[in-house]
Amino acid sequence: MSKKIPQTMGQQFGRRSWAEPWKIKMVEPIRMISAEARAEAAAEAGYNTFLLKSEDVYIDLLTDSGTSAMSDRQWAGLMLGDEAYAGSRNFYHLEHAIQTHYGYKYIVPTHQGRGAEHLISQAVIKKGDFIPGNMYFTTTRLHQELAGGTFVDVIIDEAHDPANRHPFKGNVDLDKLQNLIDKVGAEKIPYVSLAGTVNMAGGQPVSMANVKALRQLCDKYGIKIYLDATRMAENVFFIQEREDGYADKPIAEILFEFCSYTDGAWMSAKKDHLVNIGGWLAVNDHDVFDAARNMVVVYEGLHTYGGMSGRDMEALAIGIEESLQDDHIRARVGQVRYLGDLLTDWGIPIVQPVGGHAIFLNAKEIYDHLPQDKFPAQTLAAELYLDSGIRAMERGVVSAGRDPETGDHRYPKLELVRLTIPRRVYTQAHMDVTAEAVKAVYDNRHNARGLKMVYEPKYLRFFQARFEKL
Ligand code: F0G
């Protein structure tokens, strides 16, 4: 009686799956409320997913910011908080981790990313300056504008085309930058605002070749390069995967090289660094450091905590190490890609190639019957919540805000809904459920009518604006 039994599912089906490099030690229950309750909650929130109560959400893909699951080592680190007002031991651990992995000389801690954006913008931008960058980010650009600067988009054209499969859609177009230098003069450009990966373009990376070439051009004119390092670990994964000569180099080594072509960075540690709150600014120029360190005591807290508690800084120092482990980052980007592949296979229009932290649904194409002033992306995010309690985020005309000169809506080419994947929080089964929900909303796309804005705050309107159904 000999029956051939395959030893593994893999042998039976000829497939080899990958799995997350962690197991779950603690769980947090989630539930889906009824369709009627979701309709009520959505209306009460003015069809703005930022205004929903978290308890009314089933799978929360609003953001990957501050939503990561910390490791057992990070939780253990919380117990080692040195809560001294000045000179906390944990600050020196944090400083050491940043210096070791990012290579910058001087560190200023902040409560989160925008605290650091505020400091660097006020420290180096003068009224009338221009700040070129590889696509805007909401808070980054606002701080540059509040400091008297004007942001100029110098990302390659491919980034504005959701279907274009350029491997490094976050790259700076050096001709666009050269044109700006020729037009306004290098003395009016304090720095290039370089983000890796580019959030608003779909989590798209910058190549090592591009940052090297950018360094050369900037050196010719004495222009600094400051890096938004918020998702730089993810950026580095794409360099390892796609750029010649990096396949065998560890993530940490590639990161260090990339940063060496820049003059400093600001960080929202709530993303790559696997903590729920925190941020920092790091620079090589002592004068800029001096200015930022002086301002931090006005706006954030003493220069050895900057708005974080000692335990926050300890968890962050450990998170930096973990964020650069090759198996971590492969699984992180791999999970995002798994969701993207399901949607792509079903013909649902998303930004290609799939980026590091999120899937971006192309609302302009899905709702091609809705003009941009009916807020197609805002509508799509609302419909997804109504269908299945999944919370996503608008990244289109609402996020783009108004032109400070003319007061008109800015109409960005990209009208997207972001399904942002928190790190180490959801399993592949949650990705399956999400993909099926998106498919259901997509199949029902012809019935969507759009929204009307009925309340609009002055700054960063997407956070608090309210809408009514048309
Ligand atoms: N830079 C980038 C690229 C970001 O994505 C964010 C935040 C910030 C800076 C600001 O950092 O939130 O810590 O003050 N992005 C969040 C998001 C809000 O959902 O994408 P922060």
Tab-separated table of C-alpha atoms and ligand atoms in Angstrom:
chain	number	residue	atom	x	y	z
A	1	MET	CA	0.000	0.000	0.000
A	2	SER	CA	2.138	2.837	-1.149
A	3	LYS	CA	0.509	6.121	-1.921
A	4	LYS	CA	2.682	9.019	-3.000
A	5	ILE	CA	1.967	11.834	-0.619
A	6	PRO	CA	3.637	15.152	-1.378
A	7	GLN	CA	5.616	16.415	1.583
A	8	THR	CA	4.666	20.030	1.185
A	9	MET	CA	1.975	22.057	-0.508
A	10	GLY	CA	4.808	23.518	-2.502
A	11	GLN	CA	5.639	20.168	-4.039
A	12	GLN	CA	2.008	19.490	-4.774
A	13	PHE	CA	1.306	22.758	-6.553
A	14	GLY	CA	4.783	23.686	-7.646
A	15	ARG	CA	4.704	26.967	-5.772
A	16	ARG	CA	6.941	28.441	-3.098
A	17	SER	CA	5.423	31.199	-1.006
A	18	TRP	CA	7.204	33.711	1.176
A	19	ALA	CA	6.025	34.705	4.623
A	20	GLU	CA	6.468	37.568	7.045
A	21	PRO	CA	9.722	37.354	9.058
A	22	TRP	CA	7.846	37.600	12.379
A	23	LYS	CA	5.188	35.835	14.373
A	24	ILE	CA	2.387	37.481	16.323
A	25	LYS	CA	2.700	37.800	20.110
A	26	MET	CA	-0.224	40.090	20.904
A	27	VAL	CA	-3.436	40.798	19.009
A	28	GLU	CA	-5.871	43.702	18.830
A	29	PRO	CA	-9.435	42.729	17.872
A	30	ILE	CA	-11.048	44.497	14.895
A	31	ARG	CA	-14.604	44.283	13.606
A	32	MET	CA	-16.735	45.435	10.723
A	33	ILE	CA	-19.839	47.449	11.654
A	34	SER	CA	-23.073	47.034	9.639
A	35	ALA	CA	-23.676	48.718	6.272
A	36	GLU	CA	-26.272	51.031	7.857
A	37	ALA	CA	-23.849	52.047	10.599
A	38	ARG	CA	-21.138	52.693	7.997
A	39	ALA	CA	-23.483	54.922	5.983
A	40	GLU	CA	-24.273	56.894	9.124
A	41	ALA	CA	-20.611	57.155	10.153
A	42	ALA	CA	-19.552	58.307	6.661
A	43	ALA	CA	-22.202	61.035	6.524
A	44	GLU	CA	-21.317	62.176	10.030
A	45	ALA	CA	-17.657	62.394	8.970
A	46	GLY	CA	-18.548	64.600	5.991
A	47	TYR	CA	-17.298	61.816	3.658
A	48	ASN	CA	-13.783	62.580	4.807
A	49	THR	CA	-11.957	59.459	6.008
A	50	PHE	CA	-9.790	61.612	8.327
A	51	LEU	CA	-12.951	62.413	10.309
A	52	LEU	CA	-14.062	58.805	10.888
A	53	LYS	CA	-13.715	57.254	14.305
A	54	SER	CA	-11.139	54.487	14.264
A	55	GLU	CA	-13.628	52.176	16.016
A	56	ASP	CA	-15.898	52.398	12.973
A	57	VAL	CA	-13.096	51.235	10.666
A	58	TYR	CA	-12.444	47.578	9.827
A	59	ILE	CA	-9.105	47.566	7.976
A	60	ASP	CA	-7.328	50.879	8.429
A	61	LEU	CA	-5.241	51.828	5.403
A	62	LEU	CA	-5.462	55.584	5.957
A	63	THR	CA	-1.746	55.872	6.493
A	64	ASP	CA	1.461	54.038	7.292
A	65	SER	CA	2.317	56.915	9.631
A	66	GLY	CA	2.552	56.040	13.304
A	67	THR	CA	0.579	52.856	12.669
A	68	SER	CA	3.393	50.294	12.686
A	69	ALA	CA	3.528	47.385	15.104
A	70	MET	CA	6.570	47.650	17.337
A	71	SER	CA	8.701	44.586	17.967
A	72	ASP	CA	9.168	42.875	21.335
A	73	ARG	CA	12.606	44.495	21.475
A	74	GLN	CA	11.119	47.948	20.972
A	75	TRP	CA	8.508	47.338	23.685
A	76	ALA	CA	11.291	46.209	25.978
A	77	GLY	CA	13.113	49.424	25.096
A	78	LEU	CA	10.173	51.439	26.410
A	79	MET	CA	10.999	50.151	29.889
A	80	LEU	CA	14.468	51.652	29.594
A	81	GLY	CA	13.282	55.224	29.179
A	82	ASP	CA	15.491	57.769	30.912
A	83	GLU	CA	12.985	60.555	31.452
A	84	ALA	CA	15.485	63.193	32.526
A	85	TYR	CA	14.620	66.618	31.132
A	86	ALA	CA	18.152	67.094	29.831
A	87	GLY	CA	20.751	64.696	28.462
A	88	SER	CA	18.610	61.531	28.479
A	89	ARG	CA	20.630	58.378	27.835
A	90	ASN	CA	18.114	57.421	25.133
A	91	PHE	CA	18.887	60.575	23.160
A	92	TYR	CA	22.506	59.452	22.822
A	93	HIS	CA	21.371	56.015	21.621
A	94	LEU	CA	19.209	57.720	19.021
A	95	GLU	CA	21.957	60.097	17.962
A	96	HIS	CA	24.351	57.172	17.602
A	97	ALA	CA	21.889	55.147	15.488
A	98	ILE	CA	21.330	58.076	13.093
A	99	GLN	CA	25.025	58.914	12.810
A	100	THR	CA	25.894	55.262	12.222
A	101	HIS	CA	23.272	54.523	9.556
A	102	TYR	CA	22.614	57.861	7.889
A	103	GLY	CA	26.085	59.282	8.360
A	104	TYR	CA	25.136	62.853	9.256
A	105	LYS	CA	27.078	64.742	11.928
A	106	TYR	CA	24.526	66.731	13.928
A	107	ILE	CA	21.119	65.569	15.139
A	108	VAL	CA	18.099	67.539	16.384
A	109	PRO	CA	15.163	65.449	17.674
A	110	THR	CA	11.594	66.570	16.913
A	111	HIS	CA	8.123	65.329	17.815
A	112	GLN	CA	7.484	64.160	14.221
A	113	GLY	CA	8.412	64.910	10.621
A	114	ARG	CA	6.709	68.267	10.224
A	115	GLY	CA	8.505	69.571	13.320
A	116	ALA	CA	11.786	68.918	11.502
A	117	GLU	CA	10.397	70.418	8.265
A	118	HIS	CA	9.554	73.551	10.182
A	119	LEU	CA	13.088	73.845	11.603
A	120	ILE	CA	14.980	73.254	8.349
A	121	SER	CA	12.655	75.553	6.382
A	122	GLN	CA	13.006	78.418	8.880
A	123	ALA	CA	16.760	77.836	9.206
A	124	VAL	CA	17.693	78.010	5.520
A	125	ILE	CA	14.892	79.572	3.418
A	126	LYS	CA	14.739	83.348	2.878
A	127	LYS	CA	11.722	85.236	1.541
A	128	GLY	CA	11.681	85.030	-2.264
A	129	ASP	CA	13.686	81.784	-2.440
A	130	PHE	CA	12.783	78.835	-4.672
A	131	ILE	CA	12.883	75.251	-3.483
A	132	PRO	CA	13.022	72.673	-6.255
A	133	GLY	CA	11.916	69.177	-5.333
A	134	ASN	CA	10.883	65.789	-6.707
A	135	MET	CA	7.134	66.431	-6.339
A	136	TYR	CA	5.524	68.236	-3.435
A	137	PHE	CA	4.481	66.720	-0.158
A	138	THR	CA	1.659	68.484	1.694
A	139	THR	CA	3.340	69.441	4.985
A	140	THR	CA	6.809	69.854	3.437
A	141	ARG	CA	5.634	72.385	0.856
A	142	LEU	CA	3.525	74.281	3.363
A	143	HIS	CA	6.515	74.786	5.671
A	144	GLN	CA	8.608	75.928	2.709
A	145	GLU	CA	5.877	78.416	1.770
A	146	LEU	CA	5.434	79.626	5.347
A	147	ALA	CA	9.185	80.367	5.412
A	148	GLY	CA	8.759	82.596	2.335
A	149	GLY	CA	9.790	80.093	-0.344
A	150	THR	CA	8.126	78.832	-3.512
A	151	PHE	CA	8.208	75.123	-4.269
A	152	VAL	CA	9.059	74.136	-7.862
A	153	ASP	CA	8.394	70.600	-9.064
A	154	VAL	CA	11.437	69.177	-10.896
A	155	ILE	CA	10.520	65.489	-10.904
A	156	ILE	CA	10.776	63.595	-14.210
A	157	ASP	CA	7.616	63.751	-16.366
A	158	GLU	CA	7.111	59.978	-16.046
A	159	ALA	CA	6.135	60.490	-12.393
A	160	HIS	CA	2.957	62.299	-13.417
A	161	ASP	CA	1.815	59.375	-15.591
A	162	PRO	CA	0.252	56.609	-13.453
A	163	ALA	CA	0.732	53.976	-16.166
A	164	ASN	CA	4.397	54.671	-16.947
A	165	ARG	CA	6.593	51.838	-15.653
A	166	HIS	CA	9.865	53.750	-15.247
A	167	PRO	CA	11.829	51.911	-12.496
A	168	PHE	CA	12.834	55.170	-10.742
A	169	LYS	CA	9.874	57.462	-11.145
A	170	GLY	CA	11.073	59.557	-8.198
A	171	ASN	CA	14.132	60.836	-10.090
A	172	VAL	CA	14.899	64.522	-10.403
A	173	ASP	CA	14.892	65.873	-13.971
A	174	LEU	CA	18.260	67.625	-14.071
A	175	ASP	CA	17.260	69.701	-17.106
A	176	LYS	CA	14.277	71.096	-15.219
A	177	LEU	CA	16.586	71.940	-12.323
A	178	GLN	CA	19.149	73.556	-14.638
A	179	ASN	CA	16.375	75.655	-16.210
A	180	LEU	CA	15.296	76.886	-12.799
A	181	ILE	CA	18.895	77.773	-11.879
A	182	ASP	CA	19.267	79.679	-15.167
A	183	LYS	CA	15.972	81.490	-14.604
A	184	VAL	CA	16.165	82.553	-10.945
A	185	GLY	CA	19.883	82.213	-10.127
A	186	ALA	CA	21.557	79.725	-7.794
A	187	GLU	CA	21.677	82.253	-4.942
A	188	LYS	CA	17.874	82.053	-4.745
A	189	ILE	CA	17.928	78.257	-4.365
A	190	PRO	CA	19.008	77.300	-0.832
A	191	TYR	CA	18.574	73.579	-1.399
A	192	VAL	CA	16.969	70.817	-3.405
A	193	SER	CA	14.191	69.095	-1.475
A	194	LEU	CA	14.773	65.445	-2.366
A	195	ALA	CA	12.343	62.779	-1.156
A	196	GLY	CA	13.005	59.064	-1.214
A	197	THR	CA	10.535	57.454	-1.956
A	198	VAL	CA	8.112	60.005	-3.404
A	199	ASN	CA	4.859	59.677	-1.503
A	200	MET	CA	2.545	61.659	-3.789
A	201	ALA	CA	3.892	59.941	-6.937
A	202	GLY	CA	2.937	56.542	-5.553
A	203	GLY	CA	5.898	55.675	-3.329
A	204	GLN	CA	8.320	55.816	-6.238
A	205	PRO	CA	12.097	55.601	-5.695
A	206	VAL	CA	15.078	57.742	-6.656
A	207	SER	CA	18.080	55.919	-8.156
A	208	MET	CA	21.636	56.120	-6.859
A	209	ALA	CA	22.750	57.331	-10.290
A	210	ASN	CA	20.270	60.191	-10.068
A	211	VAL	CA	21.379	61.406	-6.634
A	212	LYS	CA	25.031	61.202	-7.731
A	213	ALA	CA	24.330	63.301	-10.827
A	214	LEU	CA	22.252	65.711	-8.750
A	215	ARG	CA	25.186	66.119	-6.343
A	216	GLN	CA	27.482	67.051	-9.225
A	217	LEU	CA	25.074	69.636	-10.587
A	218	CYS	CA	24.423	71.150	-7.156
A	219	ASP	CA	28.156	71.305	-6.369
A	220	LYS	CA	28.673	73.403	-9.491
A	221	TYR	CA	26.386	76.052	-8.023
A	222	GLY	CA	26.867	75.628	-4.282
A	223	ILE	CA	23.297	74.373	-3.756
A	224	LYS	CA	22.625	72.034	-0.838
A	225	ILE	CA	20.632	68.802	-1.005
A	226	TYR	CA	18.357	67.996	1.920
A	227	LEU	CA	16.687	64.631	1.939
A	228	ASP	CA	13.225	63.730	3.159
A	229	ALA	CA	14.380	60.368	4.554
A	230	THR	CA	10.919	59.363	5.790
A	231	ARG	CA	10.766	56.276	3.525
A	232	MET	CA	14.405	56.051	2.490
A	233	ALA	CA	14.778	52.416	3.660
A	234	GLU	CA	12.062	51.479	1.180
A	235	ASN	CA	13.770	53.558	-1.498
A	236	VAL	CA	16.965	51.644	-0.906
A	237	PHE	CA	15.156	48.321	-1.371
A	238	PHE	CA	14.312	49.383	-4.945
A	239	ILE	CA	17.935	50.348	-5.605
A	240	GLN	CA	19.020	46.902	-4.403
A	241	GLU	CA	16.395	45.290	-6.615
A	242	ARG	CA	16.719	47.391	-9.763
A	243	GLU	CA	20.035	49.184	-10.053
A	244	ASP	CA	23.207	47.606	-11.446
A	245	GLY	CA	25.840	46.822	-8.860
A	246	TYR	CA	23.600	46.839	-5.773
A	247	ALA	CA	21.996	43.376	-5.785
A	248	ASP	CA	24.559	41.944	-3.355
A	249	LYS	CA	24.908	44.963	-1.085
A	250	PRO	CA	22.991	45.085	2.202
A	251	ILE	CA	20.220	47.661	2.626
A	252	ALA	CA	22.152	49.461	5.388
A	253	GLU	CA	25.221	49.901	3.188
A	254	ILE	CA	23.230	51.282	0.244
A	255	LEU	CA	21.435	53.725	2.538
A	256	PHE	CA	24.722	55.031	3.902
A	257	GLU	CA	26.060	55.603	0.394
A	258	PHE	CA	22.895	57.412	-0.739
A	259	CYS	CA	22.945	59.774	2.224
A	260	SER	CA	26.617	60.561	1.574
A	261	TYR	CA	25.524	62.511	-1.530
A	262	THR	CA	23.254	64.748	0.551
A	263	ASP	CA	23.876	67.478	3.152
A	264	GLY	CA	21.298	66.440	5.685
A	265	ALA	CA	17.827	65.005	6.130
A	266	TRP	CA	14.571	65.315	7.954
A	267	MET	CA	12.650	62.293	9.086
A	268	SER	CA	9.162	61.303	10.072
A	269	ALA	CA	10.154	58.324	12.220
A	270	LYS	CA	6.486	57.304	12.227
A	271	LYS	CA	7.095	55.546	8.902
A	272	ASP	CA	10.269	53.560	8.142
A	273	HIS	CA	11.450	53.653	11.735
A	274	LEU	CA	8.613	51.563	13.118
A	275	VAL	CA	7.506	53.824	15.956
A	276	ASN	CA	4.189	55.505	16.692
A	277	ILE	CA	5.618	58.998	17.179
A	278	GLY	CA	8.933	60.749	16.594
A	279	GLY	CA	11.163	62.530	14.132
A	280	TRP	CA	14.516	64.178	13.641
A	281	LEU	CA	16.572	66.597	11.627
A	282	ALA	CA	20.196	65.817	10.824
A	283	VAL	CA	22.730	68.028	9.037
A	284	ASN	CA	26.437	68.257	8.363
A	285	ASP	CA	26.659	72.055	8.421
A	286	HIS	CA	27.325	73.342	11.939
A	287	ASP	CA	25.683	76.737	11.350
A	288	VAL	CA	22.439	75.154	10.167
A	289	PHE	CA	22.580	72.811	13.164
A	290	ASP	CA	23.100	75.740	15.490
A	291	ALA	CA	20.069	77.587	14.099
A	292	ALA	CA	17.853	74.474	14.243
A	293	ARG	CA	19.007	73.503	17.720
A	294	ASN	CA	18.204	76.967	18.958
A	295	MET	CA	14.736	76.942	17.392
A	296	VAL	CA	13.890	73.471	18.658
A	297	VAL	CA	13.723	74.765	22.241
A	298	VAL	CA	11.085	77.294	21.149
A	299	TYR	CA	8.833	74.947	19.195
A	300	GLU	CA	9.448	71.331	20.237
A	301	GLY	CA	11.329	70.880	23.514
A	302	LEU	CA	14.905	70.730	24.754
A	303	HIS	CA	17.493	69.720	22.125
A	304	THR	CA	17.953	66.304	23.754
A	305	TYR	CA	14.287	65.285	23.454
A	306	GLY	CA	12.521	67.593	20.968
A	307	GLY	CA	9.008	66.528	21.975
A	308	MET	CA	9.704	62.822	22.481
A	309	SER	CA	9.861	61.046	25.814
A	310	GLY	CA	12.989	59.083	26.707
A	311	ARG	CA	11.188	55.803	26.039
A	312	ASP	CA	10.055	57.059	22.610
A	313	MET	CA	13.674	57.745	21.707
A	314	GLU	CA	14.771	54.287	22.861
A	315	ALA	CA	12.084	52.539	20.783
A	316	LEU	CA	13.109	54.728	17.848
A	317	ALA	CA	16.811	53.899	18.162
A	318	ILE	CA	15.916	50.185	18.070
A	319	GLY	CA	13.434	50.767	15.216
A	320	ILE	CA	16.174	52.321	13.079
A	321	GLU	CA	18.211	49.113	13.334
A	322	GLU	CA	15.210	46.912	12.551
A	323	SER	CA	14.100	49.041	9.609
A	324	LEU	CA	17.355	48.307	7.799
A	325	GLN	CA	17.261	44.518	8.088
A	326	ASP	CA	17.066	43.039	4.609
A	327	ASP	CA	14.372	40.458	5.401
A	328	HIS	CA	12.193	43.099	7.070
A	329	ILE	CA	12.218	45.477	4.144
A	330	ARG	CA	11.735	42.699	1.576
A	331	ALA	CA	8.603	41.490	3.372
A	332	ARG	CA	7.341	45.041	3.868
A	333	VAL	CA	7.551	46.004	0.225
A	334	GLY	CA	6.538	42.431	-0.721
A	335	GLN	CA	3.211	42.748	1.090
A	336	VAL	CA	2.414	45.999	-0.706
A	337	ARG	CA	3.305	44.329	-3.993
A	338	TYR	CA	1.101	41.309	-3.208
A	339	LEU	CA	-1.931	43.597	-2.969
A	340	GLY	CA	-0.862	45.487	-6.085
A	341	ASP	CA	-0.488	42.279	-8.086
A	342	LEU	CA	-4.012	41.133	-7.207
A	343	LEU	CA	-5.497	44.449	-8.356
A	344	THR	CA	-3.353	44.537	-11.490
A	345	ASP	CA	-4.452	41.002	-12.406
A	346	TRP	CA	-8.081	42.146	-12.185
A	347	GLY	CA	-7.454	45.098	-14.496
A	348	ILE	CA	-8.031	47.759	-11.842
A	349	PRO	CA	-6.086	50.925	-12.709
A	350	ILE	CA	-3.400	51.630	-10.104
A	351	VAL	CA	-0.144	53.571	-10.211
A	352	GLN	CA	2.553	51.395	-11.781
A	353	PRO	CA	5.016	50.139	-10.861
A	354	VAL	CA	3.797	49.454	-7.324
A	355	GLY	CA	5.763	51.591	-4.854
A	356	GLY	CA	7.044	51.037	-1.355
A	357	HIS	CA	4.307	51.900	1.122
A	358	ALA	CA	0.961	51.901	-0.622
A	359	ILE	CA	-1.241	51.088	-3.566
A	360	PHE	CA	-2.580	54.154	-5.326
A	361	LEU	CA	-5.889	53.668	-7.135
A	362	ASN	CA	-6.238	55.851	-10.206
A	363	ALA	CA	-9.531	57.558	-9.378
A	364	LYS	CA	-9.394	59.727	-12.510
A	365	GLU	CA	-9.545	56.620	-14.668
A	366	ILE	CA	-11.902	54.600	-12.468
A	367	TYR	CA	-14.402	57.481	-12.345
A	368	ASP	CA	-13.700	58.849	-15.807
A	369	HIS	CA	-17.227	60.316	-15.845
A	370	LEU	CA	-16.483	62.631	-12.869
A	371	PRO	CA	-14.672	65.951	-13.439
A	372	GLN	CA	-11.950	66.810	-10.899
A	373	ASP	CA	-14.111	69.425	-9.168
A	374	LYS	CA	-16.484	66.629	-8.149
A	375	PHE	CA	-13.575	65.134	-6.205
A	376	PRO	CA	-13.301	61.654	-7.758
A	377	ALA	CA	-10.620	60.433	-5.325
A	378	GLN	CA	-12.511	61.713	-2.284
A	379	THR	CA	-15.588	59.930	-3.663
A	380	LEU	CA	-13.728	56.669	-4.227
A	381	ALA	CA	-12.304	56.662	-0.688
A	382	ALA	CA	-15.833	57.227	0.674
A	383	GLU	CA	-17.289	54.419	-1.470
A	384	LEU	CA	-14.626	51.981	-0.303
A	385	TYR	CA	-15.482	52.700	3.311
A	386	LEU	CA	-19.213	52.348	2.615
A	387	ASP	CA	-18.633	49.002	0.890
A	388	SER	CA	-16.434	47.291	3.438
A	389	GLY	CA	-15.275	49.535	6.253
A	390	ILE	CA	-11.826	49.904	4.709
A	391	ARG	CA	-10.316	53.331	5.276
A	392	ALA	CA	-8.140	54.866	2.548
A	393	MET	CA	-6.926	58.411	1.872
A	394	GLU	CA	-7.590	60.945	-0.886
A	395	ARG	CA	-4.468	62.106	-2.720
A	396	GLY	CA	-5.831	64.350	-5.436
A	397	VAL	CA	-7.346	67.789	-5.806
A	398	VAL	CA	-8.365	68.055	-2.138
A	399	SER	CA	-4.828	67.269	-0.945
A	400	ALA	CA	-3.306	69.626	-3.519
A	401	GLY	CA	-5.123	72.604	-1.949
A	402	ARG	CA	-5.361	76.069	-3.446
A	403	ASP	CA	-2.776	78.178	-5.241
A	404	PRO	CA	-1.710	80.887	-2.730
A	405	GLU	CA	-1.525	83.458	-5.569
A	406	THR	CA	-4.797	82.885	-7.414
A	407	GLY	CA	-6.866	81.157	-4.719
A	408	ASP	CA	-8.053	78.535	-7.252
A	409	HIS	CA	-7.963	74.793	-6.673
A	410	ARG	CA	-4.666	73.282	-7.792
A	411	TYR	CA	-5.616	70.516	-10.229
A	412	PRO	CA	-2.888	67.867	-9.956
A	413	LYS	CA	-2.414	65.407	-12.803
A	414	LEU	CA	-2.633	62.581	-10.293
A	415	GLU	CA	-6.066	62.029	-8.761
A	416	LEU	CA	-5.455	59.040	-6.518
A	417	VAL	CA	-6.722	57.061	-3.567
A	418	ARG	CA	-4.011	55.658	-1.348
A	419	LEU	CA	-4.329	52.271	0.322
A	420	THR	CA	-1.454	52.627	2.739
A	421	ILE	CA	-0.119	49.497	4.380
A	422	PRO	CA	1.010	49.846	8.009
A	423	ARG	CA	4.219	47.960	8.761
A	424	ARG	CA	3.979	44.532	10.432
A	425	VAL	CA	0.262	45.038	11.249
A	426	TYR	CA	-1.903	43.167	8.746
A	427	THR	CA	-1.590	39.707	7.233
A	428	GLN	CA	-1.906	38.558	3.673
A	429	ALA	CA	-5.563	37.613	4.389
A	430	HIS	CA	-6.302	41.292	5.109
A	431	MET	CA	-4.764	42.098	1.733
A	432	ASP	CA	-7.088	39.562	0.052
A	433	VAL	CA	-10.151	41.108	1.732
A	434	THR	CA	-8.970	44.578	0.693
A	435	ALA	CA	-8.436	43.572	-2.925
A	436	GLU	CA	-11.913	42.052	-3.117
A	437	ALA	CA	-13.477	45.209	-1.643
A	438	VAL	CA	-11.708	47.398	-4.197
A	439	LYS	CA	-12.957	45.084	-6.940
A	440	ALA	CA	-16.553	45.428	-5.702
A	441	VAL	CA	-16.326	49.239	-5.705
A	442	TYR	CA	-14.665	49.173	-9.119
A	443	ASP	CA	-17.439	47.001	-10.566
A	444	ASN	CA	-19.976	49.529	-9.266
A	445	ARG	CA	-18.031	52.561	-10.571
A	446	HIS	CA	-20.680	53.837	-13.017
A	447	ASN	CA	-23.067	54.650	-10.160
A	448	ALA	CA	-20.777	57.148	-8.414
A	449	ARG	CA	-21.962	60.781	-8.574
A	450	GLY	CA	-19.225	62.713	-6.791
A	451	LEU	CA	-19.139	65.080	-3.824
A	452	LYS	CA	-19.495	68.782	-3.051
A	453	MET	CA	-17.186	70.491	-0.518
A	454	VAL	CA	-19.222	72.200	2.177
A	455	TYR	CA	-16.477	73.148	4.645
A	456	GLU	CA	-12.893	74.062	3.784
A	457	PRO	CA	-10.214	74.910	6.364
A	458	LYS	CA	-7.405	77.297	5.436
A	459	TYR	CA	-4.369	75.024	5.882
A	460	LEU	CA	-3.964	71.376	4.761
A	461	ARG	CA	-7.670	71.218	3.965
A	462	PHE	CA	-7.748	67.466	3.272
A	463	PHE	CA	-7.465	66.734	7.000
A	464	GLN	CA	-10.648	68.532	8.041
A	465	ALA	CA	-12.741	69.401	4.953
A	466	ARG	CA	-16.359	68.200	4.860
A	467	PHE	CA	-18.406	67.020	1.882
A	468	GLU	CA	-21.940	66.145	0.912
A	469	LYS	CA	-23.086	63.604	-1.670
A	470	LEU	CA	-24.218	64.968	-5.038
B	1	F0G	N1	7.416	63.712	4.523
B	1	F0G	C1	6.725	62.705	3.972
B	1	F0G	C2	7.206	62.111	2.686
B	1	F0G	C3	5.566	62.235	4.586
B	1	F0G	O1	4.895	61.232	4.024
B	1	F0G	C4	5.141	62.843	5.800
B	1	F0G	C5	3.925	62.391	6.456
B	1	F0G	C6	5.888	63.886	6.333
B	1	F0G	C7	7.032	64.288	5.664
B	1	F0G	C8	5.478	64.596	7.599
B	1	F0G	O2	5.730	63.801	8.687
B	1	F0G	O3	3.466	63.275	9.621
B	1	F0G	O4	5.535	62.903	10.950
B	1	F0G	O5	4.733	65.198	10.508
B	1	F0G	N2	3.083	61.656	5.882
B	1	F0G	C9	1.893	61.084	6.471
B	1	F0G	C10	1.192	60.276	5.423
B	1	F0G	C11	1.013	62.038	7.177
B	1	F0G	O6	0.104	59.754	5.741
B	1	F0G	O7	1.706	60.112	4.329
B	1	F0G	P1	4.808	63.802	10.017
